[in-house]
Amino acid sequence: MMNYFQKRILDTVFFTDNLECFSGKAQEYYDKCVKYIEKNARSVLIKRHPRDDGKYDFAEGIRVQEVDSDVPAELILGRIQGKQIYFSYFSSIIIFMQQYGYEYNIMYSEDIYQDNLTSKTGTWHFPSREKVEGYCKRFSGDKYNFIDL
């Protein structure tokens, strides 16, 4: 069995989340996440949130593999050192990033935030950029990059 966590095979890990609960524009955001990651990735391991059923269509030529959504993200953390790490939404898993010495990228969409404020399509409150960045700084110090999509 191949070890897809090896650097030469896997270069990017993408932790997703269900954003349908925030906005009717979630698929547009998923597409933006994919486009951004595609710029630097040759291979992507997708770790879906258990409630995420979004569609992530990466370009042909990018190797994509998914971890079963029932597998806790904490179980793969020890195996992703040296990989580019992306989050589609801030997650409790970021509290472990500093412990492992990982730097990560958190994506954010002002469009989702504005849609959540003004429309009735979301059932949960989507936090402001400042609030999300505050969580990241609190749990990760300066070991994260904020990506505005």
CSV table of C-alpha atoms in Angstrom, one decimal:
chain,number,residue,atom,x,y,z
A,1,MET,CA,0.0,0.0,0.0
A,2,MET,CA,1.3,3.4,-0.9
A,3,ASN,CA,2.0,6.0,1.8
A,4,TYR,CA,0.2,9.1,0.4
A,5,PHE,CA,1.6,11.2,3.3
A,6,GLN,CA,5.1,11.1,1.8
A,7,LYS,CA,6.3,14.5,0.6
A,8,ARG,CA,6.9,13.3,-3.0
A,9,ILE,CA,3.4,12.1,-3.3
A,10,LEU,CA,1.3,14.5,-1.2
A,11,ASP,CA,2.0,18.2,-1.0
A,12,THR,CA,-1.3,19.7,0.2
A,13,VAL,CA,-3.9,18.9,2.9
A,14,PHE,CA,-7.3,20.6,2.7
A,15,PHE,CA,-9.6,20.6,5.7
A,16,THR,CA,-13.2,21.4,4.6
A,17,ASP,CA,-16.3,22.4,6.5
A,18,ASN,CA,-20.0,22.6,5.7
A,19,LEU,CA,-20.7,26.2,4.7
A,20,GLU,CA,-24.2,25.6,3.5
A,21,CYS,CA,-25.4,26.4,7.0
A,22,PHE,CA,-24.1,29.9,6.5
A,23,SER,CA,-25.0,30.9,3.0
A,24,GLY,CA,-26.7,29.8,-0.3
A,25,LYS,CA,-23.4,30.8,-2.0
A,26,ALA,CA,-21.3,28.0,-0.4
A,27,GLN,CA,-20.6,26.2,-3.7
A,28,GLU,CA,-19.2,29.4,-5.2
A,29,TYR,CA,-16.9,29.6,-2.2
A,30,TYR,CA,-15.8,26.0,-2.5
A,31,ASP,CA,-14.9,26.7,-6.1
A,32,LYS,CA,-12.8,29.7,-5.1
A,33,CYS,CA,-11.0,27.5,-2.5
A,34,VAL,CA,-10.2,24.9,-5.1
A,35,LYS,CA,-9.0,27.5,-7.6
A,36,TYR,CA,-6.7,29.0,-5.0
A,37,ILE,CA,-5.2,25.6,-3.9
A,38,GLU,CA,-4.7,24.5,-7.5
A,39,LYS,CA,-2.2,27.3,-8.0
A,40,ASN,CA,0.5,25.5,-5.9
A,41,ALA,CA,-0.7,21.9,-5.5
A,42,ARG,CA,0.1,18.8,-7.4
A,43,SER,CA,-1.7,16.5,-5.0
A,44,VAL,CA,-4.3,17.2,-2.4
A,45,LEU,CA,-5.6,15.2,0.5
A,46,ILE,CA,-9.1,16.3,1.4
A,47,LYS,CA,-10.3,15.9,5.0
A,48,ARG,CA,-14.0,16.7,4.9
A,49,HIS,CA,-16.0,17.8,7.9
A,50,PRO,CA,-18.6,15.1,8.6
A,51,ARG,CA,-21.4,17.4,7.6
A,52,ASP,CA,-19.7,18.7,4.5
A,53,ASP,CA,-21.2,17.4,1.2
A,54,GLY,CA,-19.8,20.2,-1.0
A,55,LYS,CA,-18.4,19.5,-4.4
A,56,TYR,CA,-14.6,20.0,-4.8
A,57,ASP,CA,-13.6,19.7,-8.5
A,58,PHE,CA,-9.9,20.0,-8.9
A,59,ALA,CA,-8.3,20.4,-12.3
A,60,GLU,CA,-7.2,17.3,-14.2
A,61,GLY,CA,-3.7,16.4,-13.4
A,62,ILE,CA,-4.0,17.2,-9.7
A,63,ARG,CA,-4.0,14.0,-7.7
A,64,VAL,CA,-6.9,14.1,-5.2
A,65,GLN,CA,-7.5,11.7,-2.4
A,66,GLU,CA,-10.1,11.9,0.4
A,67,VAL,CA,-10.0,10.8,4.0
A,68,ASP,CA,-13.3,9.3,5.1
A,69,SER,CA,-15.2,12.1,6.8
A,70,ASP,CA,-15.8,9.8,9.9
A,71,VAL,CA,-12.1,9.8,10.6
A,72,PRO,CA,-11.2,12.5,13.1
A,73,ALA,CA,-8.8,15.1,11.8
A,74,GLU,CA,-6.7,14.6,14.9
A,75,LEU,CA,-5.7,11.2,13.7
A,76,ILE,CA,-3.9,12.5,10.6
A,77,LEU,CA,-2.2,15.5,12.2
A,78,GLY,CA,1.0,13.6,13.1
A,79,ARG,CA,1.5,12.7,9.4
A,80,ILE,CA,1.1,16.0,7.6
A,81,GLN,CA,4.4,17.7,8.5
A,82,GLY,CA,5.9,19.5,5.6
A,83,LYS,CA,2.6,19.8,3.7
A,84,GLN,CA,0.7,22.9,2.7
A,85,ILE,CA,-2.3,23.0,5.0
A,86,TYR,CA,-5.5,24.8,4.1
A,87,PHE,CA,-8.8,25.3,6.0
A,88,SER,CA,-12.0,26.3,4.2
A,89,TYR,CA,-13.3,27.6,7.6
A,90,PHE,CA,-11.7,27.9,11.0
A,91,SER,CA,-12.0,24.7,13.0
A,92,SER,CA,-11.3,23.5,16.5
A,93,ILE,CA,-8.5,21.5,14.9
A,94,ILE,CA,-6.4,24.7,14.7
A,95,ILE,CA,-5.8,24.5,18.4
A,96,PHE,CA,-3.4,21.6,17.6
A,97,MET,CA,-1.5,23.4,14.8
A,98,GLN,CA,0.9,25.2,17.2
A,99,GLN,CA,1.5,22.0,19.2
A,100,TYR,CA,2.7,20.3,16.0
A,101,GLY,CA,4.6,23.4,14.9
A,102,TYR,CA,2.5,23.7,11.7
A,103,GLU,CA,1.8,26.8,9.8
A,104,TYR,CA,-1.5,26.8,8.0
A,105,ASN,CA,-3.6,28.8,5.7
A,106,ILE,CA,-7.2,29.8,6.6
A,107,MET,CA,-9.5,30.9,3.8
A,108,TYR,CA,-12.1,33.5,4.3
A,109,SER,CA,-14.9,35.0,2.1
A,110,GLU,CA,-16.3,38.4,2.7
A,111,ASP,CA,-19.1,37.4,0.2
A,112,ILE,CA,-20.2,34.6,2.5
A,113,TYR,CA,-20.1,36.9,5.5
A,114,GLN,CA,-22.2,39.6,3.7
A,115,ASP,CA,-24.6,37.1,2.4
A,116,ASN,CA,-25.0,35.6,5.8
A,117,LEU,CA,-25.8,39.1,7.2
A,118,THR,CA,-28.3,40.1,4.6
A,119,SER,CA,-30.0,37.0,3.4
A,120,LYS,CA,-32.1,34.4,5.0
A,121,THR,CA,-30.3,31.5,3.4
A,122,GLY,CA,-28.0,30.8,6.3
A,123,THR,CA,-29.1,29.1,9.5
A,124,TRP,CA,-26.0,29.9,11.5
A,125,HIS,CA,-24.1,33.1,12.1
A,126,PHE,CA,-20.9,33.4,10.0
A,127,PRO,CA,-18.2,35.3,11.9
A,128,SER,CA,-16.4,38.4,10.8
A,129,ARG,CA,-12.9,38.3,9.4
A,130,GLU,CA,-11.7,40.0,12.6
A,131,LYS,CA,-13.3,37.4,14.8
A,132,VAL,CA,-11.8,34.5,12.8
A,133,GLU,CA,-8.4,36.1,12.7
A,134,GLY,CA,-8.6,36.6,16.5
A,135,TYR,CA,-9.3,32.9,17.0
A,136,CYS,CA,-6.3,32.0,14.8
A,137,LYS,CA,-4.0,34.4,16.6
A,138,ARG,CA,-5.2,33.2,20.0
A,139,PHE,CA,-4.6,29.5,19.2
A,140,SER,CA,-1.7,29.7,16.7
A,141,GLY,CA,0.2,32.8,17.5
A,142,ASP,CA,1.6,34.0,14.1
A,143,LYS,CA,1.8,30.5,12.5
A,144,TYR,CA,-1.1,31.1,10.0
A,145,ASN,CA,-1.8,32.9,6.8
A,146,PHE,CA,-5.1,34.5,6.2
A,147,ILE,CA,-6.3,34.2,2.6
A,148,ASP,CA,-9.2,36.5,1.5
A,149,LEU,CA,-11.1,34.9,-1.4
